[in-house]
C-alpha positions as a LaTeX table, in Angstrom:
\begin{tabular}{lrrr}
\hline
Residue & $x$ (\AA) & $y$ (\AA) & $z$ (\AA) \\
\hline
Met1 & 0.00 & 0.00 & 0.00 \\
Ala2 & 1.13 & 3.56 & $-0.64$ \\
Arg3 & 2.56 & 5.46 & 2.30 \\
Ile4 & 0.96 & 8.69 & 3.44 \\
His5 & 2.90 & 11.94 & 3.39 \\
Ser6 & 1.80 & 15.10 & 5.11 \\
Ser7 & 2.62 & 17.72 & 2.51 \\
Val8 & 0.07 & 20.29 & 1.38 \\
Val9 & 0.00 & 21.49 & $-2.21$ \\
Ser10 & $-1.39$ & 24.62 & $-3.87$ \\
Pro11 & $-4.22$ & 24.49 & $-6.37$ \\
Val12 & $-3.02$ & 23.28 & $-9.75$ \\
Cys13 & $-5.04$ & 25.96 & $-11.53$ \\
Pro14 & $-8.06$ & 28.17 & $-10.80$ \\
Ser15 & $-11.62$ & 26.92 & $-11.17$ \\
Ile16 & $-13.34$ & 27.26 & $-14.53$ \\
Pro17 & $-16.22$ & 29.69 & $-15.05$ \\
Thr18 & $-19.90$ & 28.86 & $-14.75$ \\
Pro19 & $-21.12$ & 26.96 & $-17.82$ \\
Ser20 & $-23.69$ & 28.74 & $-19.97$ \\
Cys21 & $-27.24$ & 27.41 & $-20.14$ \\
Ala22 & $-26.51$ & 26.15 & $-23.64$ \\
Gln23 & $-23.60$ & 24.05 & $-22.45$ \\
Ser24 & $-24.84$ & 20.53 & $-21.84$ \\
Arg25 & $-23.76$ & 18.28 & $-19.02$ \\
Ala26 & $-22.18$ & 16.03 & $-21.64$ \\
Ser27 & $-19.96$ & 18.78 & $-23.04$ \\
Leu28 & $-19.07$ & 19.90 & $-19.53$ \\
Arg29 & $-18.04$ & 16.33 & $-18.70$ \\
Arg30 & $-15.77$ & 16.25 & $-21.74$ \\
Glu31 & $-14.10$ & 19.52 & $-20.77$ \\
Leu32 & $-13.55$ & 18.58 & $-17.12$ \\
Arg33 & $-12.32$ & 15.07 & $-17.91$ \\
Gln34 & $-9.82$ & 16.56 & $-20.32$ \\
Arg35 & $-8.60$ & 18.98 & $-17.63$ \\
Arg36 & $-7.88$ & 16.23 & $-15.10$ \\
Arg37 & $-6.25$ & 14.01 & $-17.74$ \\
His38 & $-3.82$ & 16.82 & $-18.54$ \\
Leu39 & $-2.45$ & 16.82 & $-15.00$ \\
Thr40 & 1.06 & 15.38 & $-14.83$ \\
Ser41 & 1.91 & 12.29 & $-12.77$ \\
Arg42 & 3.64 & 14.57 & $-10.27$ \\
Gln43 & 0.58 & 16.78 & $-9.95$ \\
Gln44 & $-1.59$ & 13.70 & $-9.48$ \\
Arg45 & 0.66 & 12.39 & $-6.69$ \\
Gln46 & 0.77 & 15.79 & $-4.98$ \\
Ala47 & $-3.01$ & 16.07 & $-5.10$ \\
Ala48 & $-3.48$ & 12.57 & $-3.65$ \\
Arg49 & $-1.10$ & 13.31 & $-0.76$ \\
Gly50 & $-2.74$ & 16.65 & $-0.16$ \\
Met51 & $-6.20$ & 15.05 & $-0.12$ \\
Val52 & $-5.10$ & 12.62 & 2.60 \\
Thr53 & $-3.70$ & 15.51 & 4.63 \\
Gln54 & $-6.93$ & 17.47 & 4.26 \\
Leu55 & $-9.13$ & 14.55 & 5.33 \\
Leu56 & $-7.00$ & 13.75 & 8.37 \\
Arg57 & $-6.62$ & 17.39 & 9.38 \\
His58 & $-10.37$ & 17.97 & 9.12 \\
Gly59 & $-11.15$ & 14.81 & 11.12 \\
Ala60 & $-13.71$ & 13.62 & 8.56 \\
Leu61 & $-12.77$ & 9.98 & 9.13 \\
Arg62 & $-12.98$ & 10.13 & 12.91 \\
Arg63 & $-15.12$ & 7.34 & 14.40 \\
Ala64 & $-15.66$ & 5.70 & 11.01 \\
Gln65 & $-15.62$ & 1.90 & 10.96 \\
Arg66 & $-16.59$ & 1.21 & 7.33 \\
Val67 & $-15.33$ & 3.44 & 4.53 \\
Ala68 & $-15.99$ & 2.96 & 0.83 \\
Leu69 & $-13.71$ & 4.39 & $-1.82$ \\
Tyr70 & $-13.23$ & 3.89 & $-5.55$ \\
Leu71 & $-10.49$ & 2.45 & $-7.72$ \\
Pro72 & $-9.33$ & 5.46 & $-9.77$ \\
Ala73 & $-9.42$ & 5.76 & $-13.55$ \\
Asp74 & $-9.36$ & 8.45 & $-16.23$ \\
Gly75 & $-7.32$ & 10.95 & $-14.20$ \\
Glu76 & $-9.53$ & 10.80 & $-11.08$ \\
Leu77 & $-8.01$ & 11.90 & $-7.79$ \\
Asp78 & $-6.46$ & 8.74 & $-6.38$ \\
Pro79 & $-7.85$ & 7.68 & $-2.97$ \\
Met80 & $-5.59$ & 4.64 & $-2.63$ \\
Pro81 & $-2.97$ & 6.39 & $-0.42$ \\
Leu82 & $-5.70$ & 6.38 & 2.25 \\
Val83 & $-5.98$ & 2.59 & 2.34 \\
His84 & $-2.80$ & 2.05 & 4.37 \\
Trp85 & $-3.95$ & 4.56 & 7.01 \\
Leu86 & $-7.50$ & 3.17 & 7.20 \\
Gln87 & $-6.41$ & $-0.44$ & 7.59 \\
Arg88 & $-3.75$ & 0.54 & 10.12 \\
Phe89 & $-6.57$ & 1.81 & 12.37 \\
Asn90 & $-8.76$ & $-1.25$ & 11.73 \\
Ile91 & $-11.20$ & 0.63 & 9.52 \\
Ser92 & $-12.72$ & $-1.71$ & 6.93 \\
Val93 & $-12.32$ & $-0.54$ & 3.34 \\
Tyr94 & $-14.91$ & $-1.27$ & 0.64 \\
Val95 & $-14.96$ & $-0.66$ & $-3.10$ \\
Pro96 & $-18.00$ & $-0.45$ & $-5.40$ \\
Val97 & $-19.08$ & $-3.01$ & $-7.96$ \\
Leu98 & $-21.92$ & $-2.71$ & $-10.44$ \\
Arg99 & $-24.91$ & $-4.57$ & $-9.08$ \\
Pro100 & $-25.83$ & $-7.41$ & $-11.48$ \\
Ser101 & $-29.51$ & $-6.48$ & $-11.86$ \\
Val102 & $-31.83$ & $-4.59$ & $-14.16$ \\
Thr103 & $-31.91$ & $-1.52$ & $-11.88$ \\
Pro104 & $-28.51$ & 0.25 & $-11.90$ \\
Gly105 & $-26.87$ & 0.49 & $-8.52$ \\
Leu106 & $-23.80$ & $-0.46$ & $-6.52$ \\
Trp107 & $-22.73$ & $-3.14$ & $-4.11$ \\
Phe108 & $-19.79$ & $-2.47$ & $-1.78$ \\
Ile109 & $-17.21$ & $-5.23$ & $-1.35$ \\
Lys110 & $-14.48$ & $-5.44$ & 1.28 \\
Leu111 & $-11.00$ & $-4.77$ & $-0.07$ \\
Thr112 & $-8.31$ & $-7.11$ & 1.26 \\
Pro113 & $-4.81$ & $-8.09$ & 0.08 \\
His114 & $-6.45$ & $-11.18$ & $-1.47$ \\
Thr115 & $-9.16$ & $-9.36$ & $-3.42$ \\
Arg116 & $-8.93$ & $-10.22$ & $-7.11$ \\
Leu117 & $-9.93$ & $-7.51$ & $-9.56$ \\
Thr118 & $-11.31$ & $-7.57$ & $-13.08$ \\
Arg119 & $-12.62$ & $-4.94$ & $-15.51$ \\
Asn120 & $-16.36$ & $-4.39$ & $-15.80$ \\
Arg121 & $-18.28$ & $-3.44$ & $-18.93$ \\
Phe122 & $-17.07$ & 0.16 & $-18.63$ \\
Gly123 & $-13.44$ & $-0.91$ & $-18.35$ \\
Leu124 & $-13.26$ & $-0.04$ & $-14.63$ \\
Leu125 & $-11.61$ & $-2.30$ & $-12.07$ \\
Glu126 & $-13.83$ & $-4.07$ & $-9.53$ \\
Pro127 & $-13.71$ & $-7.32$ & $-7.50$ \\
Val128 & $-14.33$ & $-10.46$ & $-9.56$ \\
Leu129 & $-17.80$ & $-12.00$ & $-9.49$ \\
Pro130 & $-17.17$ & $-15.02$ & $-7.20$ \\
His131 & $-15.71$ & $-12.66$ & $-4.60$ \\
His132 & $-18.38$ & $-9.97$ & $-4.65$ \\
Ala133 & $-21.23$ & $-12.48$ & $-4.90$ \\
Cys134 & $-20.32$ & $-13.76$ & $-1.43$ \\
Arg135 & $-22.43$ & $-11.97$ & 1.20 \\
Ala136 & $-19.62$ & $-12.32$ & 3.74 \\
His137 & $-17.61$ & $-9.77$ & 1.73 \\
Arg138 & $-20.51$ & $-7.43$ & 0.96 \\
Cys139 & $-21.63$ & $-4.38$ & 2.94 \\
Ser140 & $-25.04$ & $-2.76$ & 2.46 \\
Ala141 & $-24.84$ & 0.84 & 1.32 \\
Trp142 & $-26.73$ & 2.07 & 4.40 \\
Ala143 & $-24.25$ & 0.28 & 6.72 \\
Leu144 & $-21.30$ & 2.32 & 5.47 \\
Asp145 & $-20.14$ & 5.28 & 7.55 \\
Ile146 & $-18.43$ & 7.25 & 4.79 \\
Val147 & $-18.41$ & 6.96 & 1.00 \\
Leu148 & $-15.58$ & 8.66 & $-0.88$ \\
Met149 & $-17.02$ & 9.31 & $-4.33$ \\
Pro150 & $-15.34$ & 10.15 & $-7.64$ \\
Leu151 & $-16.32$ & 13.39 & $-9.37$ \\
Val152 & $-16.15$ & 14.76 & $-12.87$ \\
Gly153 & $-17.13$ & 18.22 & $-11.63$ \\
Phe154 & $-18.33$ & 20.01 & $-8.50$ \\
Asp155 & $-19.34$ & 23.39 & $-7.16$ \\
Ala156 & $-19.15$ & 25.01 & $-3.73$ \\
Gln157 & $-22.85$ & 24.30 & $-3.12$ \\
Gly158 & $-22.17$ & 20.55 & $-3.04$ \\
Ala159 & $-23.50$ & 19.70 & $-6.48$ \\
Arg160 & $-21.70$ & 16.81 & $-8.15$ \\
Leu161 & $-21.30$ & 15.97 & $-11.82$ \\
Gly162 & $-20.62$ & 12.26 & $-12.31$ \\
Met163 & $-20.02$ & 10.14 & $-15.37$ \\
Gly164 & $-23.72$ & 10.04 & $-16.21$ \\
Gly165 & $-24.52$ & 6.43 & $-15.33$ \\
Gly166 & $-26.45$ & 7.37 & $-12.19$ \\
Phe167 & $-25.07$ & 4.48 & $-10.12$ \\
Tyr168 & $-24.24$ & 6.55 & $-7.03$ \\
Asp169 & $-27.39$ & 8.66 & $-7.36$ \\
Arg170 & $-29.62$ & 5.57 & $-7.44$ \\
Thr171 & $-27.73$ & 3.87 & $-4.62$ \\
Phe172 & $-27.99$ & 6.87 & $-2.28$ \\
Ser173 & $-31.24$ & 8.44 & $-3.47$ \\
Arg174 & $-33.60$ & 10.06 & $-0.99$ \\
Ala175 & $-36.37$ & 7.70 & $-2.09$ \\
Arg176 & $-34.26$ & 4.70 & $-1.08$ \\
Tyr177 & $-33.38$ & 6.17 & 2.31 \\
Gly178 & $-36.59$ & 8.13 & 3.00 \\
Glu179 & $-37.66$ & 6.76 & 6.35 \\
Arg180 & $-34.16$ & 5.89 & 7.55 \\
Ala181 & $-32.30$ & 8.94 & 6.25 \\
Phe182 & $-30.33$ & 9.10 & 9.48 \\
Lys183 & $-28.56$ & 5.92 & 8.36 \\
Arg184 & $-27.37$ & 7.32 & 5.05 \\
Pro185 & $-23.56$ & 7.39 & 5.02 \\
Arg186 & $-21.70$ & 10.65 & 4.78 \\
Leu187 & $-20.98$ & 11.31 & 1.10 \\
Ile188 & $-17.62$ & 12.95 & 0.41 \\
Gly189 & $-16.56$ & 13.80 & $-3.12$ \\
Leu190 & $-12.88$ & 13.73 & $-4.09$ \\
Ala191 & $-11.66$ & 15.84 & $-7.00$ \\
His192 & $-8.84$ & 17.94 & $-8.37$ \\
Asp193 & $-9.14$ & 21.71 & $-8.01$ \\
Val194 & $-9.37$ & 22.04 & $-11.80$ \\
Gln195 & $-12.72$ & 20.21 & $-11.70$ \\
Glu196 & $-14.54$ & 23.01 & $-9.88$ \\
Val197 & $-17.11$ & 25.24 & $-11.58$ \\
Ala198 & $-18.93$ & 28.22 & $-10.10$ \\
Ala199 & $-22.31$ & 26.48 & $-10.42$ \\
Leu200 & $-23.34$ & 23.16 & $-11.91$ \\
Pro201 & $-26.51$ & 22.42 & $-13.85$ \\
Thr202 & $-28.38$ & 19.92 & $-11.66$ \\
Glu203 & $-31.24$ & 17.47 & $-12.02$ \\
Ala204 & $-33.92$ & 16.49 & $-9.49$ \\
Trp205 & $-32.36$ & 13.05 & $-8.97$ \\
Asp206 & $-28.83$ & 14.32 & $-8.24$ \\
Val207 & $-27.72$ & 13.41 & $-4.71$ \\
Pro208 & $-25.87$ & 16.34 & $-3.04$ \\
Leu209 & $-22.57$ & 15.85 & $-1.29$ \\
Asp210 & $-21.88$ & 16.44 & 2.40 \\
Met211 & $-18.31$ & 17.50 & 1.68 \\
Ile212 & $-15.86$ & 17.94 & $-1.21$ \\
Val213 & $-12.14$ & 17.38 & $-0.67$ \\
Thr214 & $-9.35$ & 18.32 & $-3.07$ \\
Gly215 & $-5.60$ & 18.29 & $-2.65$ \\
Thr216 & $-5.73$ & 21.73 & $-1.04$ \\
Arg217 & $-9.04$ & 22.16 & 0.85 \\
Cys218 & $-12.22$ & 20.76 & 2.31 \\
Leu219 & $-15.51$ & 22.33 & 1.26 \\
Ser220 & $-18.57$ & 21.80 & 3.46 \\
Pro221 & $-21.63$ & 23.02 & 1.55 \\
Gln222 & $-24.18$ & 24.95 & 3.60 \\
\hline
\end{tabular}
């Protein structure tokens, strides 16, 4: 596992302006994905270390017992440097897999040194089917304490732009958690500073974030 360093980095570049009404979510995704892909390996490593520092300094992981995070792709801010720290303090780490059903959604599977990974239909890494089909390795979404979510874009109000599949939105929708909303895990988005916009176009089904963390700061939307 990667070791954690306690350096803090400056923003790689300022946030981009608010998209016009004519700019679709699809075109905004293309622009923001291109921005994070253009970050150098050094900038990516600095941002990942800074993100760990920000989370630990803020105390966002305090008292957590089950934390879900993602396996990074396409220039996403890498959460894997956190794994060593989480496991050192006996915090169970889970990663998402696409739920094999008609309704899109996610299962969360415990990550161990023996977890075997494969690529799903989108080319993203996830635990292989025999492993994640076993209930002993699976954690219900509502039983997680914190979910560290990937972002394509974000704004200071807590709006999140994802890849468009709706997997996280369906998994953590208000309708699903209506009467037991108090059990919904804390949703924290991880992103590079270059992925921020002044205001995102949102839809009724978008699930807002409780916090956004970059390599330089923690944003807690009001």
